[in-house]
Coordinates of C-alpha atoms in Angstrom, one line a residue:
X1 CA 47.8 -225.9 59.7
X2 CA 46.2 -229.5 60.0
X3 CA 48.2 -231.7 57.6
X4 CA 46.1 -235.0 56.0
X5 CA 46.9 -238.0 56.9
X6 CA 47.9 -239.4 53.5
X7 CA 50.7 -236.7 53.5
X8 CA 52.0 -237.0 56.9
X9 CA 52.4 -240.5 56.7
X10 CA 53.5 -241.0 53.1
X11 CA 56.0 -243.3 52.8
X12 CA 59.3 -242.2 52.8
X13 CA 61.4 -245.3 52.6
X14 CA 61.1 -248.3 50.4
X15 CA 60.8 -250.5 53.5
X16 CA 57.3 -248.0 54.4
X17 CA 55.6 -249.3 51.4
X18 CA 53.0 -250.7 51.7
X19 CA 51.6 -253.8 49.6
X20 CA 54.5 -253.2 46.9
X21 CA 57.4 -255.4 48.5
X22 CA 58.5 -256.9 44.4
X23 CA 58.8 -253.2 43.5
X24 CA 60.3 -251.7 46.5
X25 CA 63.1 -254.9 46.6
X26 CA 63.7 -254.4 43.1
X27 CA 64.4 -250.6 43.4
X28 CA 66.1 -250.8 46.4
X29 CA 68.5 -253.5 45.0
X30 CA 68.8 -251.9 41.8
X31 CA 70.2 -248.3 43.5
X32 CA 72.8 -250.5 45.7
X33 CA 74.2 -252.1 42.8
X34 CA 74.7 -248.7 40.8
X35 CA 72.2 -250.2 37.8
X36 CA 70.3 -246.7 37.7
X37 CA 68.3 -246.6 34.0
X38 CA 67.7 -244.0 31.9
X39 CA 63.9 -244.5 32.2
X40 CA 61.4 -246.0 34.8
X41 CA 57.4 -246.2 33.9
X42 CA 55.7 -247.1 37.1
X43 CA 52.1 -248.1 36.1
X44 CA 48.8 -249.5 38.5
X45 CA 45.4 -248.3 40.7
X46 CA 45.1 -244.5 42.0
X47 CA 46.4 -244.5 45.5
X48 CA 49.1 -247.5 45.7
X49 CA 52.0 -245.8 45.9
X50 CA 53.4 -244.6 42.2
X51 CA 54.8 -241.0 43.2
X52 CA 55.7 -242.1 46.9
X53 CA 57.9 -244.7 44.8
X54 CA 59.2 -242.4 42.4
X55 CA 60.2 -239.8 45.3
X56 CA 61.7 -242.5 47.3
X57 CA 64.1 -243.6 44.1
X58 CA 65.3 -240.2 43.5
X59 CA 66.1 -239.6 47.2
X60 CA 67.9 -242.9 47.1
X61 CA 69.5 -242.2 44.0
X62 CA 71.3 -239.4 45.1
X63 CA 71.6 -239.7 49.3
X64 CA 75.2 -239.3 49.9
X65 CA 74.5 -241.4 53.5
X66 CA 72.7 -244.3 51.9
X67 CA 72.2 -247.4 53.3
X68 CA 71.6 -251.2 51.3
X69 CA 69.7 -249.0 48.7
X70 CA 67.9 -246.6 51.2
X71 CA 67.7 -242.7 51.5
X72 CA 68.9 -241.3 54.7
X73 CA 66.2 -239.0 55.1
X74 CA 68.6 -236.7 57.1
X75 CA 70.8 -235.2 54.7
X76 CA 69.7 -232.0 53.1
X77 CA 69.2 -233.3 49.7
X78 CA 66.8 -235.9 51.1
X79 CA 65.0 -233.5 53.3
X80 CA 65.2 -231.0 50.0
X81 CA 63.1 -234.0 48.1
X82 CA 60.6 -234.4 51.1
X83 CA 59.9 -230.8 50.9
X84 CA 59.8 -230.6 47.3
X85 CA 62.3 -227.6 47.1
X86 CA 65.5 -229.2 45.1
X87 CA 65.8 -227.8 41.5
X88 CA 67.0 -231.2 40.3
X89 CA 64.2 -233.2 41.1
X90 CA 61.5 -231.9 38.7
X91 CA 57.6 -232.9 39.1
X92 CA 55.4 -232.4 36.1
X93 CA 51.9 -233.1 36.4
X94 CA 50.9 -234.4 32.1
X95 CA 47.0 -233.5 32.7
X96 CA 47.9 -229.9 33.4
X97 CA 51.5 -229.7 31.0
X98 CA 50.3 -231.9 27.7
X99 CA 51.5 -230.2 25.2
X100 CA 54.4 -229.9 22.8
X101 CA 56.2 -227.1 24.0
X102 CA 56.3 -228.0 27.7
X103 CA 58.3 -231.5 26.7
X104 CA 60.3 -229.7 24.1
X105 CA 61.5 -226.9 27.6
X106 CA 61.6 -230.8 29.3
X107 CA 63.9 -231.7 26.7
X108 CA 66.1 -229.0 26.4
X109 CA 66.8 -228.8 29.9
X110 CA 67.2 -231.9 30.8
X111 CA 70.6 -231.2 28.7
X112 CA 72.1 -229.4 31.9
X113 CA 73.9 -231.1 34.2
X114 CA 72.5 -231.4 37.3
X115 CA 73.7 -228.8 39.9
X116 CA 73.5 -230.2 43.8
X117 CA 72.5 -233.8 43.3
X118 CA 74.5 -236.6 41.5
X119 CA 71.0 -237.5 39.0
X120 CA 68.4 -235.0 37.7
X121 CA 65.1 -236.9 37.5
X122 CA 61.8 -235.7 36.1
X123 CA 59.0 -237.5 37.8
X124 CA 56.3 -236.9 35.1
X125 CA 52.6 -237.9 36.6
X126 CA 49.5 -239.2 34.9
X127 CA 51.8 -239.2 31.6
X128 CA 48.9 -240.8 29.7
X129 CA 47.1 -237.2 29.1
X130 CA 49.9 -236.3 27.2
X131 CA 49.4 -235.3 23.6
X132 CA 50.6 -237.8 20.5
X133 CA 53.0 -234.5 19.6
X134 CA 54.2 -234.3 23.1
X135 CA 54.5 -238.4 23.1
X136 CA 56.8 -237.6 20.4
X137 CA 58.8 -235.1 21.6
X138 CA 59.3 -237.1 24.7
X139 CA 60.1 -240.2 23.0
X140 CA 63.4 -238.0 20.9
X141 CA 64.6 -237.4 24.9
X142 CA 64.3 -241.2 25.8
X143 CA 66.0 -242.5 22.2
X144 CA 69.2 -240.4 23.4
X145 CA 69.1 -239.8 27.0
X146 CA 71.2 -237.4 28.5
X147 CA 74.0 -238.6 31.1
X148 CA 73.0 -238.5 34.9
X149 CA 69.3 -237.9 33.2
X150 CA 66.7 -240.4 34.4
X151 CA 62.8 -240.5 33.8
X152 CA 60.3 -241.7 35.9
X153 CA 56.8 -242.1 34.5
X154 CA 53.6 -242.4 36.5
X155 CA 50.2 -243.5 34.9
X156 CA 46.8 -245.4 36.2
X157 CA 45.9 -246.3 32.6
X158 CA 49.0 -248.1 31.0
X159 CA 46.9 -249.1 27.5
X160 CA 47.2 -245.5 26.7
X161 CA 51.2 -245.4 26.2
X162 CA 52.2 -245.8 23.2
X163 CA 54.1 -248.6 22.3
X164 CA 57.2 -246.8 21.2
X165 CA 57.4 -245.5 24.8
X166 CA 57.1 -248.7 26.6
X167 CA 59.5 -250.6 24.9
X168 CA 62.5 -247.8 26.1
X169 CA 61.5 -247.7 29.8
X170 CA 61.4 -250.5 32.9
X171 CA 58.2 -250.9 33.6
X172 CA 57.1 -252.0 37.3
X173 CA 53.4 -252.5 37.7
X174 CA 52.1 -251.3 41.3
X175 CA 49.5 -253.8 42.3
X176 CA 45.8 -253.1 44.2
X177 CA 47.1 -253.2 48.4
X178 CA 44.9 -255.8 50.5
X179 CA 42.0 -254.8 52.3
X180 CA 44.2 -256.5 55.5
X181 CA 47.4 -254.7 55.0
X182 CA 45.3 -251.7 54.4
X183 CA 43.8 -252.2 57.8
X184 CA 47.2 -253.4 59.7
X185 CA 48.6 -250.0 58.3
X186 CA 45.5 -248.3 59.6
X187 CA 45.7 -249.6 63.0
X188 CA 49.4 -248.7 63.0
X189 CA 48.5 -244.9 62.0
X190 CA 45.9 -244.5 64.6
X191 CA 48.3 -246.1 67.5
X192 CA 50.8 -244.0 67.1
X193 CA 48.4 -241.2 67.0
X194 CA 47.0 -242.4 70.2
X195 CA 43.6 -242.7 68.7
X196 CA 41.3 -245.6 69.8
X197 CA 38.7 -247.7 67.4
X198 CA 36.5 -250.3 66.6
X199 CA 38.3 -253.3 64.8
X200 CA 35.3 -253.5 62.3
X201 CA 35.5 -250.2 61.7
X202 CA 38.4 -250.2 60.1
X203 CA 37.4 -253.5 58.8
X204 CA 35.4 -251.1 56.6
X205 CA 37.3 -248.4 55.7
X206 CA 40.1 -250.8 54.3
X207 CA 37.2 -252.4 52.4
X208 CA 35.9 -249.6 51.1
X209 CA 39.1 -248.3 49.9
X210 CA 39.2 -251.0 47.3
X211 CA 43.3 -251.4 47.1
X212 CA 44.1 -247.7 47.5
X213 CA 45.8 -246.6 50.8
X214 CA 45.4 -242.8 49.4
X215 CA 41.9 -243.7 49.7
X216 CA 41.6 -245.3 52.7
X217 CA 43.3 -242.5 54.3
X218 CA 41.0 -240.1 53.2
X219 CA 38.4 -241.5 54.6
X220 CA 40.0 -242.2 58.0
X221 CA 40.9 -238.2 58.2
X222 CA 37.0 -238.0 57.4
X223 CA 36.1 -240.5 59.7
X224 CA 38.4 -238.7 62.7
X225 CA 36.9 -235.2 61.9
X226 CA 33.1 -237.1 62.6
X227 CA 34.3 -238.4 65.7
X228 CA 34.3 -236.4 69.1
X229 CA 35.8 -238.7 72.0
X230 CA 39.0 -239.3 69.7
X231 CA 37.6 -243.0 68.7
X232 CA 36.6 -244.6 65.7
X233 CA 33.2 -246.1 65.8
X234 CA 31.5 -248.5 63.4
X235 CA 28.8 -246.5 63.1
X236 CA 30.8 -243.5 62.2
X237 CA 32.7 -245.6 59.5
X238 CA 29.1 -246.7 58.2
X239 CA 28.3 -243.2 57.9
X240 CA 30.8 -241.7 56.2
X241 CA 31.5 -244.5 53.5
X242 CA 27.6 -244.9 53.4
X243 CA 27.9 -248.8 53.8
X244 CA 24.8 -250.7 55.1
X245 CA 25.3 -251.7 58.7
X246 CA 26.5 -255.7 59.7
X247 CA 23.4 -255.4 61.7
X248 CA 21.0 -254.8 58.9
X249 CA 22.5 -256.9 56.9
X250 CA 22.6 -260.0 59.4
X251 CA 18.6 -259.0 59.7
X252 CA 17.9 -259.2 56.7
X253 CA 19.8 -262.3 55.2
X254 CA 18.6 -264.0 58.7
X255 CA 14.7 -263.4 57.1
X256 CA 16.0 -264.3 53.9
X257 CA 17.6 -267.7 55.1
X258 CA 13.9 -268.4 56.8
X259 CA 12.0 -267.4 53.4
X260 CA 10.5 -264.3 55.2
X261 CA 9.6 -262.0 52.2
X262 CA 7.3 -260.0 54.5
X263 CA 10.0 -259.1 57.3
X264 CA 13.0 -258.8 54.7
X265 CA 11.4 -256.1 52.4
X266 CA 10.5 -254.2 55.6
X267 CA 14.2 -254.3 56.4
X268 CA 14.7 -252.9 52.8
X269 CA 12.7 -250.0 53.5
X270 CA 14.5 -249.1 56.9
X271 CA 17.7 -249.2 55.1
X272 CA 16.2 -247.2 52.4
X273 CA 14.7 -244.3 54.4
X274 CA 18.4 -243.9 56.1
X275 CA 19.2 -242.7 52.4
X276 CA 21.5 -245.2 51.6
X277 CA 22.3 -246.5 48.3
X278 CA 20.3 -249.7 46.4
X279 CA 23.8 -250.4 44.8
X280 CA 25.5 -249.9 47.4
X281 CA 23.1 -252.0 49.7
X282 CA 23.4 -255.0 47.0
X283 CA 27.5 -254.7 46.6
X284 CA 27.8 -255.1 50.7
X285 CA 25.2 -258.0 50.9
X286 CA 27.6 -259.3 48.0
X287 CA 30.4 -259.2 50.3
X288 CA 28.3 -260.4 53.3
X289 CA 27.5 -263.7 51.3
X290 CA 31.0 -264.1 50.3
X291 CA 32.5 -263.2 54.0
X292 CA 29.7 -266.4 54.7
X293 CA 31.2 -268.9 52.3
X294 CA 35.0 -267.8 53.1
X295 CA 34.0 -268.7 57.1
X296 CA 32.2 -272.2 55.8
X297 CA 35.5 -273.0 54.0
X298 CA 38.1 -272.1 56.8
X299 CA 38.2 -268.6 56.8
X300 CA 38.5 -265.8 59.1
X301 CA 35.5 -265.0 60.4
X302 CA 35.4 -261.1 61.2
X303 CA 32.4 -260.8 62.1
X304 CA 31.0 -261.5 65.7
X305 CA 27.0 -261.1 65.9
X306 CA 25.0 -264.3 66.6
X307 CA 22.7 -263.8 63.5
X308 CA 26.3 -264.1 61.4
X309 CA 26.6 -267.7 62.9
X310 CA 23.0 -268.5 62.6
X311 CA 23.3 -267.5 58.9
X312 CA 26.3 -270.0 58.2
X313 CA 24.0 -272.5 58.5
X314 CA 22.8 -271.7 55.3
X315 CA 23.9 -274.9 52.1
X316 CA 26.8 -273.4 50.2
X317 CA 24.3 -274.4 47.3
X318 CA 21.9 -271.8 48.2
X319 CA 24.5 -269.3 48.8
X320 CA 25.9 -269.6 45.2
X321 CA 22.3 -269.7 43.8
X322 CA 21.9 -266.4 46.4
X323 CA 25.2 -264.7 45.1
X324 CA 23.8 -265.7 41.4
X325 CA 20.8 -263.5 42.0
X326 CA 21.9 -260.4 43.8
X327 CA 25.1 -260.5 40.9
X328 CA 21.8 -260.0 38.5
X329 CA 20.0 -257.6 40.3
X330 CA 22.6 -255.4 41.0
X331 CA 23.3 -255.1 37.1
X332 CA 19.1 -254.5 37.4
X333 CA 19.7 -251.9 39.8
X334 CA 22.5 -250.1 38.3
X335 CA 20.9 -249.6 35.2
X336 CA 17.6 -248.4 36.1
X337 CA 15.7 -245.2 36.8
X338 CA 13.9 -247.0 39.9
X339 CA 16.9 -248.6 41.9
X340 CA 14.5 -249.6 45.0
X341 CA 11.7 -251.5 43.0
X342 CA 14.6 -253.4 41.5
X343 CA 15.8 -254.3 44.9
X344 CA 12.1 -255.3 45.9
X345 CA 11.9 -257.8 43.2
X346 CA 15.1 -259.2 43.9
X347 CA 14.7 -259.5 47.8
X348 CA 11.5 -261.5 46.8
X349 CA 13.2 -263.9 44.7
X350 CA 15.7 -264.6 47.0
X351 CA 13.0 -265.7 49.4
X352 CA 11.0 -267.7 46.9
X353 CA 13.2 -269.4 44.6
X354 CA 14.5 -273.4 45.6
X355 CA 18.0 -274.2 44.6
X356 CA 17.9 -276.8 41.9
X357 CA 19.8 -280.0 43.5
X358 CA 20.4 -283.4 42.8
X359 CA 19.1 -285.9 45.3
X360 CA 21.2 -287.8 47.7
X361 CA 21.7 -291.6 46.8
X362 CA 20.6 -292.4 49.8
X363 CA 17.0 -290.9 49.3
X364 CA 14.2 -292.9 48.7
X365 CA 12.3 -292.6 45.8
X366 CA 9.0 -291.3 46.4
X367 CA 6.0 -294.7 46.0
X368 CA 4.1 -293.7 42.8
X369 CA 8.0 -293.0 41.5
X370 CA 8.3 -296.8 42.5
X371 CA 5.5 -297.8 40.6
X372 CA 5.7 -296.3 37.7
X373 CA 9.6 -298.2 37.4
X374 CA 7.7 -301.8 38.6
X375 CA 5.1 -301.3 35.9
X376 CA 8.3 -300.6 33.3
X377 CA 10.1 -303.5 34.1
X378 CA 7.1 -305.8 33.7
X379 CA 6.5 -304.5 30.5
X380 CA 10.1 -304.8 29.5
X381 CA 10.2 -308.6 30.7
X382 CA 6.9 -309.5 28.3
X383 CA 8.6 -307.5 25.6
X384 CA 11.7 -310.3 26.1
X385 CA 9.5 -312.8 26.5
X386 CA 7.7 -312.6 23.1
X387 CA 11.2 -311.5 21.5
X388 CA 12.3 -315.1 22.7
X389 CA 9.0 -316.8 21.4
X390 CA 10.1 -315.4 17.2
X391 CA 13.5 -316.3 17.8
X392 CA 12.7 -319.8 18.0
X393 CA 10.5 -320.3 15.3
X394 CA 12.4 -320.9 11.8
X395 CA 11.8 -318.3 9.4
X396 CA 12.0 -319.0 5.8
X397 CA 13.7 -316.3 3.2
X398 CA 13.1 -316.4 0.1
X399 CA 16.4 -315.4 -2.0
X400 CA 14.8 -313.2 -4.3
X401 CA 17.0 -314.7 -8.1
X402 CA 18.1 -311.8 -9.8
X403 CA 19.8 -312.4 -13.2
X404 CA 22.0 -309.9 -14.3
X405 CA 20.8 -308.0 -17.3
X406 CA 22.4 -309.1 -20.6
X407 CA 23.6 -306.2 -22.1
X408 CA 21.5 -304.8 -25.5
X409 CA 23.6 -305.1 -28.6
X410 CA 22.9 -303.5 -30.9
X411 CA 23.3 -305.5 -34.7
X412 CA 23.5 -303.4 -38.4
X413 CA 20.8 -304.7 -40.8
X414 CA 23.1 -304.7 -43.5
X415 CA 20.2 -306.2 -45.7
X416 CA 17.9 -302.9 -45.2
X417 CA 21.4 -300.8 -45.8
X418 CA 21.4 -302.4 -49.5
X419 CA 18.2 -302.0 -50.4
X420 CA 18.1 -297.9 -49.4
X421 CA 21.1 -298.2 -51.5
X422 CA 19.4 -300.0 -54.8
X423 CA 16.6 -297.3 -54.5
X424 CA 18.5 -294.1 -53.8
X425 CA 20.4 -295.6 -57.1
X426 CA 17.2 -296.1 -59.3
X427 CA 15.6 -293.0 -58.8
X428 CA 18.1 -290.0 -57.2
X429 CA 15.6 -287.3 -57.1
X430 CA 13.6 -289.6 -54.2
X431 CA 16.7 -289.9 -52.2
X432 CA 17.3 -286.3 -52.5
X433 CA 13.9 -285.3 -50.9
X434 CA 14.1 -288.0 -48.5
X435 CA 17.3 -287.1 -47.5
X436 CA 16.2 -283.2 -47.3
X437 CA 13.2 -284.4 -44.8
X438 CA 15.7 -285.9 -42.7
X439 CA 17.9 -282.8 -42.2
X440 CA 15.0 -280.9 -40.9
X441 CA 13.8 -283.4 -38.5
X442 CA 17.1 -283.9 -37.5
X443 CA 16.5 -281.5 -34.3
X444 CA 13.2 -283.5 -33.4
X445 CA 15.2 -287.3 -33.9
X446 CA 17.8 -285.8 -31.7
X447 CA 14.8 -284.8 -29.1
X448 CA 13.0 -288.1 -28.7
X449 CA 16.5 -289.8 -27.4
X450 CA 18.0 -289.7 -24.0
X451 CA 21.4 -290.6 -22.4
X452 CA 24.2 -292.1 -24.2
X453 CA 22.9 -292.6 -27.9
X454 CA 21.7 -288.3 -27.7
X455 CA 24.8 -287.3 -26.9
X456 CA 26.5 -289.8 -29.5
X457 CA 24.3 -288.3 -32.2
X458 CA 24.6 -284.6 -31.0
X459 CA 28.6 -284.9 -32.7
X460 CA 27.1 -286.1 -35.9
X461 CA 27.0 -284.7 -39.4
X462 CA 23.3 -283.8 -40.4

């Protein structure tokens, strides 16, 4: 039975894998020097490496014929591990085994002492589909781990753990693989198969896989069963990942660069009728532009058509403005019902719009430009001409005198107090009704006054 190609090379050492060197040095190291934990949580991208890891440590672990920290891979608990057949090593896969009761039968087994090797390990994968009950019971087993017990946890989405899990494991985060260890890995697999192929193909296939070497795999495998002379074409790679070809794409940004809105949409439509994507066509001319400013800044240049170094000609101003607007209209295109017109309009605007840029200080100015500053200057020079003309002519101010105020005072007529007095004396009654008269006009005398003397006379007695 054909095997895949992501099982038949997995890794099967820590020196095999691929892209992880901090991790594999660390648990290498750590497995020499006896410092095993309780708990591992090994956390990053679909495809890096996670359970290849995990497998290697618990080989490692518990090879009797280790070596600085690495398995044997001859023994028969190593081979017993490959093949997935020892009883200690248990593999749970959480999306299929979330509930309660399958942690609480984790739990109360992992009590048993291991029977062949020197650990038991539970390799539990994609441990974030686990239930909050389950979460629970699996956080009771890692507050009081069992002796020669150890836990290694595998997830792509590391925001889901709780936080009561994470702070009783070691956590190694598995980084994305680059796009040229993918490919050096790929050329490596093919060799020893004895399999030929185009350099760019694989160019695009490690691309493609976007930092997953599960990935890329699988679509070498797919790329191998296309092929019929036992080689690897760019074409084939082209097909099966359904990438735009380097040739359409040189076409069309060489019609762009030339502001050929005619010739590029026509190119559009070719690359349209072979059924491939809008989005996918505006991600790869993304990566075209960006393969054009890496080259003009030092890069590699991996690609080898003359249009490529034709188009390198192009301002890096106008390639930023360029990557500005297919960034845009690939949001355009990925939201809407009509993917192509979206890539129409957008192939248009990158023919017609100019790239906003300051001019060189060595430019000249074009002549009205010139005349327009000539005429500003002569007006500013009669402006100081006639400012001169007032400053030498004495100007008189007149100090406008201001007294200060005096103060009203305000003096008793004690004269008038004496007479009221005589008459309110001589006849009583008067007084009385005059006095009465007062009271009820009180309100009204109160009225007619403002600022200090009102609110002097509001406190008084009527």
């Amino acid at each position: 039975m054909y095997q895949a190609l992501y099982r038949k090379y997995r890794s099967q050492t820590f020196e095999e894998m691929v892209g992880q060197e901090v991790v594999a040095t660390t648990l290498r190291q750590a497995n020499e020097q006896g410092k095993i934990s309780h708990a591992y949580l090994f956390s990053g991208p679909r495809g890096t490496g996670k359970t290849s890891a995990a497998k290697i440590f618990a080989k490692a672990m518990n090879c009797p014929n280790q070596v600085a920290g690495e398995p044997c891979n001859d023994c028969y608990i190593c081979k017993a591990i490959t093949e997935g057949s020892l009883e200690d090593i248990i593999e749970i896969d959480a999306a299929s085994n979330n509930g309660v009761d399958e942690i609480r039968d984790v739990r109360d087994k992992s009590t048993y002492a291991p029977s062949l090797a020197t650990y038991k390990v539970y390799i539990i994968d994609e441990v974030h589909m686990l239930s909050t009950g389950a979460f629970n019971a699996l956080l009771k087993t890692l507050e009081e781990p069992t002796e020669n017990v150890v836990f290694i946890l595998a997830t792509t989405e590391l925001h889901k753990i709780p936080a009561t899990i994470l702070s009783r494991v070691q956590r190694f985060e598995f980084k994305s693989i680059k796009t040229i260890d993918i490919k050096r890995h790929l050329a490596w697999i093919l060799d020893k198969e004895g399999i030929t192929y185009d350099d760019e193909a694989l160019s695009m296939i490690a691309r493609r896989a976007e930092g997953g070497m599960r990935d890329a795999l699988s679509i070498l495998d797919q790329a191998l069963s296309l092929s019929s002379n036992q080689h690897v074409e760019l074409a084939t790679a082209e097909e099966i990942t359904g990438s735009i070809s380097l040739r359409a794409l040189d076409d069309y940004m060489t019609h762009i660069r030339e502001r050929r809105a005619t010739e590029a949409l026509q190119n559009l439509e070719t690359i349209f009728d072979n059924g491939k994507s809008m989005t996918r066509f505006a991600t790869d001319l993304l990566h075209y532009l960006r393969d054009l400013l890496m080259v003009q800044t030092g890069g590699d240049n991996t690609h080898s058509s003359q249009e490529f170094l034709e188009n390198l000609t192009l301002p890096k101003e106008r390639i930023f403005h360029l990557i500005e607007q297919v960034t845009k209209g690939l949001e355009d295109i990925k939201s809407s019902p009509q993917p192509k017109i979206y890539a129409e309009m957008m192939t248009i605007r990158l023919t017609e719009e100019e790239v906003q840029t300051a001019p060189a200080s060595d430019t000249p100015a074009p002549a009205h430009l010139l005349q327009q500053i000539s005429n500003l200057e002569q007006e500013v020079q009669k402006l100081q001409a006639q400012l001169g003309q007032l400053s030498s002519q004495p100007v008189e101010v007149k100090a406008a005198s201001r007294k200060p105020q005096a103060k009203k005072k305000y003096r008793l007529d004690t004269n008038k107090v004496h007479s009221i007095l005589q008459e309110a004396m001589e006849n009583p009654s008067q007084a009385r009704e005059n006095l009465t008269r007062l009271q009820n006009a009180w309100g009204e005398v109160i009225e007619s006054l403002s600022g200090a003397d009102k609110a002097l006379l509001m406190q008084s007695r009527r």
